Coordinates of C-alpha atoms in Angstrom, one line a residue:
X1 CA 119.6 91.3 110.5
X2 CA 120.4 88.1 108.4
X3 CA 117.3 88.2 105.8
X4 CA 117.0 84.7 105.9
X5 CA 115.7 84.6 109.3
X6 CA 112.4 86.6 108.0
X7 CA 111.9 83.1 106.4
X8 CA 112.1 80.7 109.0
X9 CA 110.7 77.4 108.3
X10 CA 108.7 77.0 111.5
X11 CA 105.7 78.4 111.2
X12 CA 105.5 79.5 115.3
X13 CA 108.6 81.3 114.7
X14 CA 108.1 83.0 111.0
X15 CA 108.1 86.2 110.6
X16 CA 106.3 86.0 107.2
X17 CA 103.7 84.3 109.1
X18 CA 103.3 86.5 111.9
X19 CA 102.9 89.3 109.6
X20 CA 100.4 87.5 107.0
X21 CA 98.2 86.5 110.0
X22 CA 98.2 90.5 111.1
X23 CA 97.8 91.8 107.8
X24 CA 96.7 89.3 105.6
X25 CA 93.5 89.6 103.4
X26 CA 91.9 91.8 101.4
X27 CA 90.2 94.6 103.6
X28 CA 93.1 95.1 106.7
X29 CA 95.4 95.5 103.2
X30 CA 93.2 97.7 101.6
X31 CA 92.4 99.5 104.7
X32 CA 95.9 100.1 105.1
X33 CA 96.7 101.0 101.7
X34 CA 94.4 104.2 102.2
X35 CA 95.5 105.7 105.7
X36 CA 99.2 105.3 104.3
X37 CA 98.3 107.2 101.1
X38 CA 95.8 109.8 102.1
X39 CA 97.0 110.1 105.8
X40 CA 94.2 110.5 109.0
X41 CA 90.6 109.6 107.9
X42 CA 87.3 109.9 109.3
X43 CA 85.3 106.3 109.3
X44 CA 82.9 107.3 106.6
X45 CA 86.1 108.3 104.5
X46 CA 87.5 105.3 104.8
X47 CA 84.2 102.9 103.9
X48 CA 84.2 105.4 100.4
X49 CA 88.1 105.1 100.2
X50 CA 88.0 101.1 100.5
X51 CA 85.9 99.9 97.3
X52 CA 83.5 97.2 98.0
X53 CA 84.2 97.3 101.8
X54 CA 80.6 96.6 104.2
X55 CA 80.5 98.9 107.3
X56 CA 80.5 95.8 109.5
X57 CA 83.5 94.5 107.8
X58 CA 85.6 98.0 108.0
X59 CA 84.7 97.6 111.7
X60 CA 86.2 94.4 112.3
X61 CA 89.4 95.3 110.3
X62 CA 89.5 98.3 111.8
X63 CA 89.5 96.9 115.4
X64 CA 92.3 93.8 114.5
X65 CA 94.7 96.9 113.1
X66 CA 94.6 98.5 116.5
X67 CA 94.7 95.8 118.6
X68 CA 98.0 94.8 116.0
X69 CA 98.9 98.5 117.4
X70 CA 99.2 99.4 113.9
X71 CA 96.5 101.9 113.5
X72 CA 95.2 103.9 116.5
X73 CA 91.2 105.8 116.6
X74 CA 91.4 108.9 117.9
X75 CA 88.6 111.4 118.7
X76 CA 88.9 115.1 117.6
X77 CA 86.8 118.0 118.1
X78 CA 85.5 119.5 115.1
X79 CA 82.8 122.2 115.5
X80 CA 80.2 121.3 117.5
X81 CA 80.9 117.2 118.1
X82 CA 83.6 114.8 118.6
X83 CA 84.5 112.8 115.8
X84 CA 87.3 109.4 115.4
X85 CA 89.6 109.8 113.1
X86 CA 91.6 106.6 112.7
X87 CA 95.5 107.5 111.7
X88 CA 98.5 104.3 111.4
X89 CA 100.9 104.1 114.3
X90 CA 104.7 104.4 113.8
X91 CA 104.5 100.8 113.7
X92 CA 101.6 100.9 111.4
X93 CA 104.0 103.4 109.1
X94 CA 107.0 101.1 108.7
X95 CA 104.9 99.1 106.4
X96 CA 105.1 102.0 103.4
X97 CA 108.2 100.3 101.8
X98 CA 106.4 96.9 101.9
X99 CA 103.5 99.0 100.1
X100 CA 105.8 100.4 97.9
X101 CA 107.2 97.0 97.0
X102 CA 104.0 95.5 96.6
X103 CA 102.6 98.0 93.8
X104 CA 105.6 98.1 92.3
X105 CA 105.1 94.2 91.6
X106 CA 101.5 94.4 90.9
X107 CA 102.8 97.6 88.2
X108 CA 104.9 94.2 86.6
X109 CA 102.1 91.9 87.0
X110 CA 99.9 94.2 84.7
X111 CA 102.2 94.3 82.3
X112 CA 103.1 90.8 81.9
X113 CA 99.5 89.6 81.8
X114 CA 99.3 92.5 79.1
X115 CA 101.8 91.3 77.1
X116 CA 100.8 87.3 77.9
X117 CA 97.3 88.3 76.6
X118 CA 98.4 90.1 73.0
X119 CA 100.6 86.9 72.7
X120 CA 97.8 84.8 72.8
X121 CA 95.3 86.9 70.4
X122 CA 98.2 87.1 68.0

């Protein structure tokens, strides 16, 4: 696939766009970020996994990722009860390189706003 088609300037037929809108903000990222790293979570894992995160928020992303089909709930049987365990779909696990790319800019970020700040105090 040509690259420059994930850029298309019409925002109907952008890729970029289609994914921003199904990933985009801070808590579907986040929420993402941990079922990638630490693999098949509980729900109350996940609320102590994503930092700041209100239940009723970790709901709502939660339900947009699987309607996206990108993370699916599934209930388990452990002991005595049934409990969801929320995992990322194959779909859901194709994002890892983007994930991978992204930290790997925010690692350079750091460091230039490091290096930007010690310029300054000097």
């Amino acid at each position: 696939m040509d690259d420059r088609a994930a850029f298309a300037p019409e925002a109907e037929t952008c890729p970029i766009e289609l994914a921003i809108r199904t990933i985009g903000g801070q808590w579907r990222m986040l929420v993402l970020r941990s079922l990638l790293m630490q693999g098949a979570q509980r729900y109350n894992s996940l609320l102590g996994t994503v930092a700041g995160i209100s239940s009723k928020e970790l709901t709502r992303n939660l339900r947009r990722l699987e309607d996206a089909g990108l993370v699916v709930r599934e209930s388990r049987r452990q002991a005595a009860s049934e409990v969801d365990v929320y995992t990322v779909t194959q779909l859901g696990s194709s994002l890892l390189p983007a994930f991978s790319s992204l930290g790997a800019f925010g690692v350079q970020l750091a460091q230039a706003r490091s290096t930007s700040g010690r310029a300054a105090n000097a």
